[in-house]
Structure formats: C-alpha cells, structure tokens
Amino acid sequence: MSPRSKAQFAALRDKSMAAIKSAALELFGQQGYHFTTVSQIAKAAGVSKGLLYNYYSGKEELLNAIIMDVVEMGEQFLDQLMTAALTPLERITAIVDGSIAMVQSDPHYWKLLTSLSLQINVLDEALTATLKNRQAAANARLATIFREMGYADPERETLHLEATMDGMMIHYLTQLEDYPIQAMRDYILQQYQRFQKPE
Amino acid sequence: MSPRSKAQFAALRDKSMAAIKSAALELFGQQGYHFTTVSQIAKAAGVSKGLLYNYYSGKEELLNAIIMDVVEMGEQFLDQLMTAALTPLERITAIVDGSIAMVQSDPHYWKLLTSLSLQINVLDEALTATLKNRQAAANARLATIFREMGYADPERETLHLEATMDGMMIHYLTQLEDYPIQAMRDYILQQYQRFQKPE
Amino acid sequence: MSPRSKAQFAALRDKSMAAIKSAALELFGQQGYHFTTVSQIAKAAGVSKGLLYNYYSGKEELLNAIIMDVVEMGEQFLDQLMTAALTPLERITAIVDGSIAMVQSDPHYWKLLTSLSLQINVLDEALTATLKNRQAAANARLATIFREMGYADPERETLHLEATMDGMMIHYLTQLEDYPIQAMRDYILQQYQRFQKPE
Amino acid sequence: MSPRSKAQFAALRDKSMAAIKSAALELFGQQGYHFTTVSQIAKAAGVSKGLLYNYYSGKEELLNAIIMDVVEMGEQFLDQLMTAALTPLERITAIVDGSIAMVQSDPHYWKLLTSLSLQINVLDEALTATLKNRQAAANARLATIFREMGYADPERETLHLEATMDGMMIHYLTQLEDYPIQAMRDYILQQYQRFQKPE
DNA sequence: CATGAATGAGGGTTCATTCAT
DNA sequence: AATGAATGAACCCTCATTCAT
C-alpha cells in the first residue's frame, strides 16, 4: 500500500535518530550540555533542526535518551560479567578494569555524566529516579560478589569500592595522563586479593 | 559636603564586593551556575548591575573569585591542622571529619564546585592551573602524615584516601540522607587505625 | 489486481476529503484556526499530511472550503424556509429560532467563523467577496418578508434585525449559559408581532 | 545619590513603554495579533526587542496592557457621561454617538478587540474575568438610564441595545463605507424617542 | 492514491554586557 | 561610586510545506 514500506520508513527514522544521538553525545561530551546548541547538533548530525524536533521533544529529552542508552550498555556489561564462569575476584577485577577502560575510551562523555549528576535542574526527576533504581540494582549484584567472598558487610564493601572507583575516576578525568590510574587500580585490587575469608 | 576619605570608599567597596560574592555563592549553589543570572545576583546583593560590573569583569570572574575564597579557606583549615599538636592518626581523623562537616553544612555549594571542576569551558585555564597547583601542594602535606606513620608509598596512600573521600562525597551529595556517611567514615578510618608500622 | 474503477477512486477521494474537512472543522472550532496545526488535522482525519496536501493546497484553502460548506448550508435553510407555506411572521420566527439553534448546537464553531470574519489576512479576498455577495442576496430575500408585512423601509428593517441578531449571538458566544438568549429572542420577536401594517 | 534621578529614570521608562504600547496597538490593529511579530513592534517603537521584554513579560502581556488601557478609557467616558447634567435620552444618544465615533476613528483596533473576545486561548483567564466584571458594571449603569425612563425591564433593554449596537458595529467594521451607519443610528434612537413612560 | 521523513524560515524569548548620566 | 535603561546576538522551538518513493 505504502509507497515506502513500513520497514523502509523505520530504517530512515532509525538512521536519523542514531545520527542525532551520536552527534549529541559527541558534542555534549566535548563542550558540555549547556554549551552545546541544538543547531550544532543538527549540523553535526547532517539533519535539519526541524527533524531533530520530530524525534526528540527538545534538548533535554535528547540528553535523557543518550543517558538511558549508556545505562543500558552498563547493565549489559554487568549481565555478561555476572553470568560468566568466573571466581569472585575475577569478577571484581573485570568490573574495575572494564570501568577504567570505559572511562579511558571516552573521557569527555564521563565528565559530562558525572557533572550532570551533580547539577540541579538539568536532569528531570523521572530520569533521576530511574537512575537511582538502576544504581541500587547494580549495587545489589555487586554485593553478592562480596558476600560470596565472605565479607562481613558486603553492602558496605560495595559502597566503599564504588566510592574509591568513582573518586579515582573524577581525578583521572580531571588530570588524565597525570594521574597514575594503573597504580591505583593495582592497589585497589590488592586489598581484595589479600582478603582472607574468616573461619 | 566633605569628600569621603579613601578609607571610607574602600570600606564601601569591600562591603559591596562581599555582598555580591555572598549573593552569588548562595544563588550559584541553589540554582546552579548556568541558571543564575547576573540580574538575580545584583538584586540579591542589593546593588545595581552596573556596580557589579565595576567590581567584577563578568559572571565568570565572579565565579572565580568565589572559588578562590573557598580554596583559601580550605588551605587555612589545613594550615591549622598541620601545626596543631596532634598524632598522625588524629590529623587524618580531623581531615576526614572536617571535610564531611563542610560538605554537610552546605551540600548545594559543594555540588556546584564538584560539578564545575568537571565541566569544560566554564572555569578558565588560569584558574584551572592554579587549582591544580594548590591541590598538588595539599597532597604533599597530606603525604607527610602518611610518611610519618610509616607507609611504604605515602603519595599513593594520599591519592587513595582522596579518591575514596571524593567518591564518598559525590555519593553523599547525590543521595544525601540516604547515604550512610557515618558508617563509611568509620570504615575508612578503621584501616588507618589498624595499620602497623613495619619494623 | 484489477484496477479500481474511476467511481471507486472518486468515492475514496470524497471520503478522505470529507474526513479532512470534518476533522479540520472540529479542531478549528475547539482550538482556533491559528492553534490548529496541519499535522493535527491529518492525524485526526486518519490520513497522511501528504494526502491532505493532495486535496487542499494548504491550511487556508481548507478553511475556505469549510466556510463555503457552511454558507451553502445556510442558503439551503433559507431556501426551504422561503418556499414553505408560511406567514411572514412565521418565517421570521423560523429564521430567528433556526439561527439560535445552529449557534447553540456548535458554539465553538460559530465563535471561529465570527472571529475570522473580523480578522485581516486570514480569509483571502476572493472568499471575502463571495461572502459579501451571498450576504447581500440573503438580505434581499429577508427584505421581501418585511416588504410583505408592510414595513416602510424593509431593507433598513433587515439590517436592524441582523444587527440585533448578530450582536445577540456574539454576546451569547461569549457568555453562553449566562446569557438570557430565550428572553432576548422573545423580546425581538415581540416587536414584529406587534407591528401594524399601516393603512 | 543616583547619577540619574529617580524621576529621570521613570521618564525614560514611561517613554519607552508608551512607545511600545503605541506601536503594538497600531500593528495589532492593522495586521491582527497573530500576524504581528515582536520584532515588528520593537522596530516600530524604535527600541530593541530586549527592552520590550524588560517591560512586558511577553507578547500576550503587552496585549493585556493595551486592552486594559482601552477598557479604562471607555470607563472614563462613561463616568463623564453619567455625571453630566443630561436627560436620559441625551445620555443614550451620547453613548450611541460616542461608540460610533470611537469605532469610526480606529476601526482596525475594534476589529481586533471584537475578534479577540471570540477567540480561544488568546486572552488569558484573568483578563477575561476582569473584562466580564467591567462589562457587568457598565451594564448596571446603563440600566439605570432605562429605569429612569420608566422601562418595565431595564436590564433586558440594556442587553437589547448592546446587542443591536455591537451587531451594527461588526457589520460596519466588515463593510465600512458600504454600511449605512448613520441611518441605523437614527433608527435605533427613534425607538427611545418614541417611548412613552407608562402611567 | 498515499506516506511520513525532511526542511528551513521565522517566531518568541533570554541575558550578559554596555553606557549615559 | 552607582544606577538601571538599553542593546543584540544567540538561543530553543514550531510548523506549513515539499518530496522521494
């Protein structure tokens, strides 16, 4: 019936949406959310401003879409890791190394995310709530690893690892090659390697 | 009719500048840097926009001035702490507790500062460089504490403490009363309490 | 596989055009002409924007088509009334009551039409001229009623009735149930009932 | 204290606000509200767009301000008329003639107002409510005239006169010199001249 | 006949900054 | 030292319309 099939329309749409998201991610990461204009994004994506607004209700929704994409990528990473046949220590090592790799491969973007999470009036409440829930779920999974290792308070251990990792990350993001990230990584993992399960 | 003395002018000037900085700090903290307008600051400070521009070349310089104030406050705190008659462990405890107290007393403001430090194009290069130097100096002083305690690699220990502290802070700033900051504080300090100086 | 007959195509076409006009009428009436978008009309009519532009050269022509429909409905009503076997007073009563009934049955729509007739740059000149002619023709028919009744100046009487009716309508449209439209109707008709044909 | 006195600032401000309102009134009247852009208004007023927004929160508030100005002019006219030493018939004559003169002197503007009162989503609720109240107050004053003349139902007579007047006005506004407004005026007043106070 | 992706000119609005006094 | 009126560039967003298929 249709001159273009549904699938053709969908392909067109998906392509444009992906181009827009990709351009926005790049620019938000490089310049920051507030300093990036919708015009810049449209131009970088090779589409008109109007088309951008056909697919995203505004600059903020575009940001939300990007963040959700990344959240889901992170969860898939954690899924794979938790279902793989690994010892607890190997899992932790994979998490630490995976996190470092992610941040190293796209530091601008992680600056953006961390910064946004601390800003007021930028992320809308619905998204903030979602992120909180997802974070809690991830924490619970991490805690099972420490429980398996025999830690007395796995939840506290989870929070401690996350604090150290996130702190390390913001220092790395601020200083980049001046920060001894590999040495820090080794030092963090050392503690878990030395841990002896109490009788 | 008698002209005001130079001292009187200086007093007026200092009072206005302080009012401006105070108003800006308050508003930046509550609303974020980008969502705070110069007009709002001037109105809150009880001065005209024109006067604000007499004292500060713009919104950004005002931000810089505020940040430098805080940096100096932090350094004074560290000064007092390092010259007081304390054991190394007491010093570390004071640093940890002092940091937590500061963040708890004005979380909005620390959200702002942390967020800004991760944003690009907001803080100018000169200020960024200054902050880096000051941070390095503070690190060196912290390292002396760990050296005194007998740690094998005091610099690494400093970075580790800072990472854990900063990570904890951003989690606290994001979750506030949902974050068990006291328990984390105890756990962090525990490690230093248990440390045995190698023979 | 057999191609559709011309009649089938025409039926499809008429159905789509009617759906579009109906949707447009509804939306223009509810939201006003300016606040209704072509996309909304197409969606409400269940057709694509492209198809809408196949049938109507744009938003304005669609409006014109709707207005012409109503003009023709009004003329048919007048036709029936003038050819029916009625006394002059019955005719006037029917006109007054018919007008009130029409406006009461769809006040949003009549708000729209009245408002449009007063706006500049919305209705194009050709349509405005047409409306003027049709109005003049209707006036002439109305005047015959008053002439039949023996009024000295039937044209003036026509203008007077129309002014009173239209004024009453805009007050009704503005105030709706707060306006005593039935009492006004009675009062208007009373004057014609009391009129005595001069010898 | 101030480099410009308060009065000087106020004069500057009032001059600009008046220029803006005057330009807006002119353009709204000529082109209609929706077809007039803020840029056009600013240019016609000889000020920047920014200044316009210093004084009016937007296009709509500017419209509201203009409407309120006119409402108050109308009320002043009615005030003068009601306090002057006139017979009831002279008062009515003055109201009719005054209304016609107002509409004749600025037809575009009255087209605008009438059209707006019938449009949805244009005038905000607060203004609509205010206009309703003012209209009711004006009606009450008009009714006192008819009461004084001895009409059995002065309120109804008021509504009737207003309907006829407003209807006549929209016909005049639509047809201008083609509409026999003086003849209509005479015919309307004739009815009141002939009225005999019942015993 | 029918689709909806794509356009782009132009709209209303904001706000850091300047400047005459 | 101090004011606030005035600027204008740039922003986000809308929507009637076109067009390849």
mmCIF file of N, CA, C and O in Angstrom, chain B residues 37-84:
data_model
loop_
_atom_site.group_PDB
_atom_site.id
_atom_site.type_symbol
_atom_site.label_atom_id
_atom_site.label_comp_id
_atom_site.label_asym_id
_atom_site.label_seq_id
_atom_site.Cartn_x
_atom_site.Cartn_y
_atom_site.Cartn_z
ATOM 1 N N THR B 37 21.256 34.247 36.943
ATOM 2 C CA THR B 37 21.533 35.381 36.070
ATOM 3 C C THR B 37 22.222 36.498 36.867
ATOM 4 O O THR B 37 22.080 36.594 38.093
ATOM 5 N N VAL B 38 22.929 37.314 36.150
ATOM 6 C CA VAL B 38 23.615 38.436 36.764
ATOM 7 C C VAL B 38 22.611 39.374 37.435
ATOM 8 O O VAL B 38 22.876 39.925 38.511
ATOM 9 N N SER B 39 21.467 39.504 36.810
ATOM 10 C CA SER B 39 20.433 40.365 37.400
ATOM 11 C C SER B 39 20.000 39.836 38.767
ATOM 12 O O SER B 39 19.829 40.607 39.715
ATOM 13 N N GLN B 40 19.822 38.549 38.848
ATOM 14 C CA GLN B 40 19.432 37.961 40.134
ATOM 15 C C GLN B 40 20.483 38.245 41.194
ATOM 16 O O GLN B 40 20.163 38.593 42.330
ATOM 17 N N ILE B 41 21.725 38.066 40.822
ATOM 18 C CA ILE B 41 22.803 38.290 41.789
ATOM 19 C C ILE B 41 22.781 39.733 42.267
ATOM 20 O O ILE B 41 22.856 40.010 43.474
ATOM 21 N N ALA B 42 22.672 40.652 41.318
ATOM 22 C CA ALA B 42 22.691 42.072 41.691
ATOM 23 C C ALA B 42 21.530 42.404 42.616
ATOM 24 O O ALA B 42 21.699 43.072 43.640
ATOM 25 N N LYS B 43 20.371 41.903 42.265
ATOM 26 C CA LYS B 43 19.198 42.184 43.088
ATOM 27 C C LYS B 43 19.373 41.587 44.490
ATOM 28 O O LYS B 43 19.104 42.250 45.501
ATOM 29 N N ALA B 44 19.833 40.348 44.548
ATOM 30 C CA ALA B 44 20.001 39.694 45.853
ATOM 31 C C ALA B 44 21.061 40.414 46.687
ATOM 32 O O ALA B 44 20.982 40.450 47.919
ATOM 33 N N ALA B 45 22.057 40.966 46.005
ATOM 34 C CA ALA B 45 23.120 41.660 46.735
ATOM 35 C C ALA B 45 22.706 43.093 47.089
ATOM 36 O O ALA B 45 23.409 43.779 47.844
ATOM 37 N N GLY B 46 21.607 43.527 46.535
ATOM 38 C CA GLY B 46 21.140 44.879 46.823
ATOM 39 C C GLY B 46 21.948 45.957 46.116
ATOM 40 O O GLY B 46 22.030 47.086 46.587
ATOM 41 N N VAL B 47 22.539 45.602 44.991
ATOM 42 C CA VAL B 47 23.280 46.618 44.228
ATOM 43 C C VAL B 47 22.792 46.595 42.785
ATOM 44 O O VAL B 47 22.027 45.723 42.388
ATOM 45 N N SER B 48 23.233 47.538 42.026
ATOM 46 C CA SER B 48 22.834 47.576 40.624
ATOM 47 C C SER B 48 23.750 46.691 39.787
ATOM 48 O O SER B 48 24.857 46.353 40.183
ATOM 49 N N LYS B 49 23.247 46.331 38.633
ATOM 50 C CA LYS B 49 24.071 45.538 37.728
ATOM 51 C C LYS B 49 25.341 46.295 37.361
ATOM 52 O O LYS B 49 26.417 45.699 37.244
ATOM 53 N N GLY B 50 25.186 47.578 37.153
ATOM 54 C CA GLY B 50 26.342 48.383 36.773
ATOM 55 C C GLY B 50 27.456 48.293 37.799
ATOM 56 O O GLY B 50 28.634 48.154 37.450
ATOM 57 N N LEU B 51 27.063 48.345 39.059
ATOM 58 C CA LEU B 51 28.081 48.289 40.110
ATOM 59 C C LEU B 51 28.776 46.936 40.120
ATOM 60 O O LEU B 51 29.998 46.847 40.281
ATOM 61 N N LEU B 52 28.004 45.912 39.929
ATOM 62 C CA LEU B 52 28.588 44.568 39.873
ATOM 63 C C LEU B 52 29.683 44.526 38.810
ATOM 64 O O LEU B 52 30.769 43.982 39.032
ATOM 65 N N TYR B 53 29.392 45.126 37.679
ATOM 66 C CA TYR B 53 30.376 45.118 36.596
ATOM 67 C C TYR B 53 31.542 46.061 36.870
ATOM 68 O O TYR B 53 32.577 45.967 36.213
ATOM 69 N N ASN B 54 31.361 46.992 37.778
ATOM 70 C CA ASN B 54 32.513 47.803 38.194
ATOM 71 C C ASN B 54 33.539 46.950 38.929
ATOM 72 O O ASN B 54 34.742 47.174 38.824
ATOM 73 N N TYR B 55 33.040 45.980 39.672
ATOM 74 C CA TYR B 55 33.941 45.211 40.532
ATOM 75 C C TYR B 55 34.405 43.911 39.904
ATOM 76 O O TYR B 55 35.513 43.455 40.137
ATOM 77 N N TYR B 56 33.550 43.316 39.140
ATOM 78 C CA TYR B 56 33.902 42.043 38.513
ATOM 79 C C TYR B 56 33.696 42.176 37.021
ATOM 80 O O TYR B 56 32.680 42.727 36.588
ATOM 81 N N SER B 57 34.621 41.661 36.263
ATOM 82 C CA SER B 57 34.525 41.880 34.820
ATOM 83 C C SER B 57 33.384 41.084 34.209
ATOM 84 O O SER B 57 33.053 41.292 33.047
ATOM 85 N N GLY B 58 32.790 40.185 34.946
ATOM 86 C CA GLY B 58 31.677 39.431 34.401
ATOM 87 C C GLY B 58 31.291 38.306 35.325
ATOM 88 O O GLY B 58 31.800 38.170 36.438
ATOM 89 N N LYS B 59 30.381 37.518 34.839
ATOM 90 C CA LYS B 59 29.847 36.418 35.639
ATOM 91 C C LYS B 59 30.956 35.426 35.980
ATOM 92 O O LYS B 59 31.013 34.882 37.087
ATOM 93 N N GLU B 60 31.807 35.174 35.011
ATOM 94 C CA GLU B 60 32.825 34.155 35.218
ATOM 95 C C GLU B 60 33.849 34.589 36.260
ATOM 96 O O GLU B 60 34.270 33.792 37.102
ATOM 97 N N GLU B 61 34.250 35.854 36.200
ATOM 98 C CA GLU B 61 35.238 36.295 37.173
ATOM 99 C C GLU B 61 34.670 36.233 38.580
ATOM 100 O O GLU B 61 35.377 35.942 39.544
ATOM 101 N N LEU B 62 33.404 36.498 38.670
ATOM 102 C CA LEU B 62 32.741 36.392 39.965
ATOM 103 C C LEU B 62 32.826 34.950 40.482
ATOM 104 O O LEU B 62 33.141 34.710 41.659
ATOM 105 N N LEU B 63 32.582 34.040 39.593
ATOM 106 C CA LEU B 63 32.706 32.623 39.973
ATOM 107 C C LEU B 63 34.129 32.306 40.423
ATOM 108 O O LEU B 63 34.344 31.650 41.448
ATOM 109 N N ASN B 64 35.097 32.789 39.652
ATOM 110 C CA ASN B 64 36.498 32.549 40.013
ATOM 111 C C ASN B 64 36.808 33.078 41.405
ATOM 112 O O ASN B 64 37.484 32.407 42.209
ATOM 113 N N ALA B 65 36.312 34.284 41.670
ATOM 114 C CA ALA B 65 36.595 34.889 42.975
ATOM 115 C C ALA B 65 36.041 34.019 44.099
ATOM 116 O O ALA B 65 36.683 33.813 45.132
ATOM 117 N N ILE B 66 34.833 33.512 43.876
ATOM 118 C CA ILE B 66 34.218 32.661 44.893
ATOM 119 C C ILE B 66 35.034 31.401 45.113
ATOM 120 O O ILE B 66 35.284 30.970 46.246
ATOM 121 N N ILE B 67 35.449 30.801 44.022
ATOM 122 C CA ILE B 67 36.215 29.562 44.147
ATOM 123 C C ILE B 67 37.521 29.811 44.890
ATOM 124 O O ILE B 67 37.920 29.036 45.772
ATOM 125 N N MET B 68 38.184 30.894 44.559
ATOM 126 C CA MET B 68 39.453 31.181 45.234
ATOM 127 C C MET B 68 39.246 31.383 46.734
ATOM 128 O O MET B 68 40.072 30.952 47.544
ATOM 129 N N ASP B 69 38.144 32.011 47.096
ATOM 130 C CA ASP B 69 37.826 32.161 48.513
ATOM 131 C C ASP B 69 37.795 30.806 49.205
ATOM 132 O O ASP B 69 38.340 30.635 50.292
ATOM 133 N N VAL B 70 37.133 29.876 48.569
ATOM 134 C CA VAL B 70 36.969 28.567 49.183
ATOM 135 C C VAL B 70 38.302 27.838 49.261
ATOM 136 O O VAL B 70 38.632 27.189 50.256
ATOM 137 N N VAL B 71 39.065 27.950 48.191
ATOM 138 C CA VAL B 71 40.377 27.303 48.193
ATOM 139 C C VAL B 71 41.188 27.819 49.377
ATOM 140 O O VAL B 71 41.828 27.041 50.110
ATOM 141 N N GLU B 72 41.108 29.105 49.586
ATOM 142 C CA GLU B 72 41.905 29.662 50.681
ATOM 143 C C GLU B 72 41.388 29.237 52.051
ATOM 144 O O GLU B 72 42.161 28.981 52.965
ATOM 145 N N MET B 73 40.090 29.146 52.150
ATOM 146 C CA MET B 73 39.526 28.631 53.396
ATOM 147 C C MET B 73 40.033 27.220 53.674
ATOM 148 O O MET B 73 40.426 26.888 54.801
ATOM 149 N N GLY B 74 40.025 26.400 52.623
ATOM 150 C CA GLY B 74 40.494 25.025 52.777
ATOM 151 C C GLY B 74 41.942 24.983 53.210
ATOM 152 O O GLY B 74 42.336 24.179 54.066
ATOM 153 N N GLU B 75 42.730 25.881 52.623
ATOM 154 C CA GLU B 75 44.154 25.872 52.965
ATOM 155 C C GLU B 75 44.391 26.328 54.394
ATOM 156 O O GLU B 75 45.283 25.825 55.092
ATOM 157 N N GLN B 76 43.605 27.279 54.820
ATOM 158 C CA GLN B 76 43.742 27.717 56.210
ATOM 159 C C GLN B 76 43.402 26.590 57.177
ATOM 160 O O GLN B 76 44.063 26.395 58.193
ATOM 161 N N PHE B 77 42.365 25.859 56.819
ATOM 162 C CA PHE B 77 41.985 24.714 57.640
ATOM 163 C C PHE B 77 43.141 23.722 57.741
ATOM 164 O O PHE B 77 43.498 23.233 58.818
ATOM 165 N N LEU B 78 43.751 23.467 56.604
ATOM 166 C CA LEU B 78 44.865 22.520 56.582
ATOM 167 C C LEU B 78 46.061 23.074 57.363
ATOM 168 O O LEU B 78 46.759 22.330 58.080
ATOM 169 N N ASP B 79 46.283 24.366 57.238
ATOM 170 C CA ASP B 79 47.363 25.008 57.990
ATOM 171 C C ASP B 79 47.216 24.756 59.493
ATOM 172 O O ASP B 79 48.136 24.283 60.159
ATOM 173 N N GLN B 80 46.047 25.098 59.983
ATOM 174 C CA GLN B 80 45.778 24.939 61.411
ATOM 175 C C GLN B 80 46.003 23.508 61.850
ATOM 176 O O GLN B 80 46.594 23.227 62.884
ATOM 177 N N LEU B 81 45.499 22.625 60.996
ATOM 178 C CA LEU B 81 45.552 21.213 61.332
ATOM 179 C C LEU B 81 46.980 20.693 61.381
ATOM 180 O O LEU B 81 47.350 19.886 62.255
ATOM 181 N N MET B 82 47.810 21.159 60.458
ATOM 182 C CA MET B 82 49.171 20.636 60.380
ATOM 183 C C MET B 82 50.060 21.213 61.475
ATOM 184 O O MET B 82 51.071 20.611 61.829
ATOM 185 N N THR B 83 49.712 22.362 61.975
ATOM 186 C CA THR B 83 50.546 22.974 63.007
ATOM 187 C C THR B 83 50.059 22.631 64.411
ATOM 188 O O THR B 83 50.765 22.887 65.390
ATOM 189 N N ALA B 84 48.865 22.053 64.506
ATOM 190 C CA ALA B 84 48.376 21.670 65.835
ATOM 191 C C ALA B 84 49.168 20.473 66.361
ATOM 192 O O ALA B 84 49.759 19.723 65.587
#
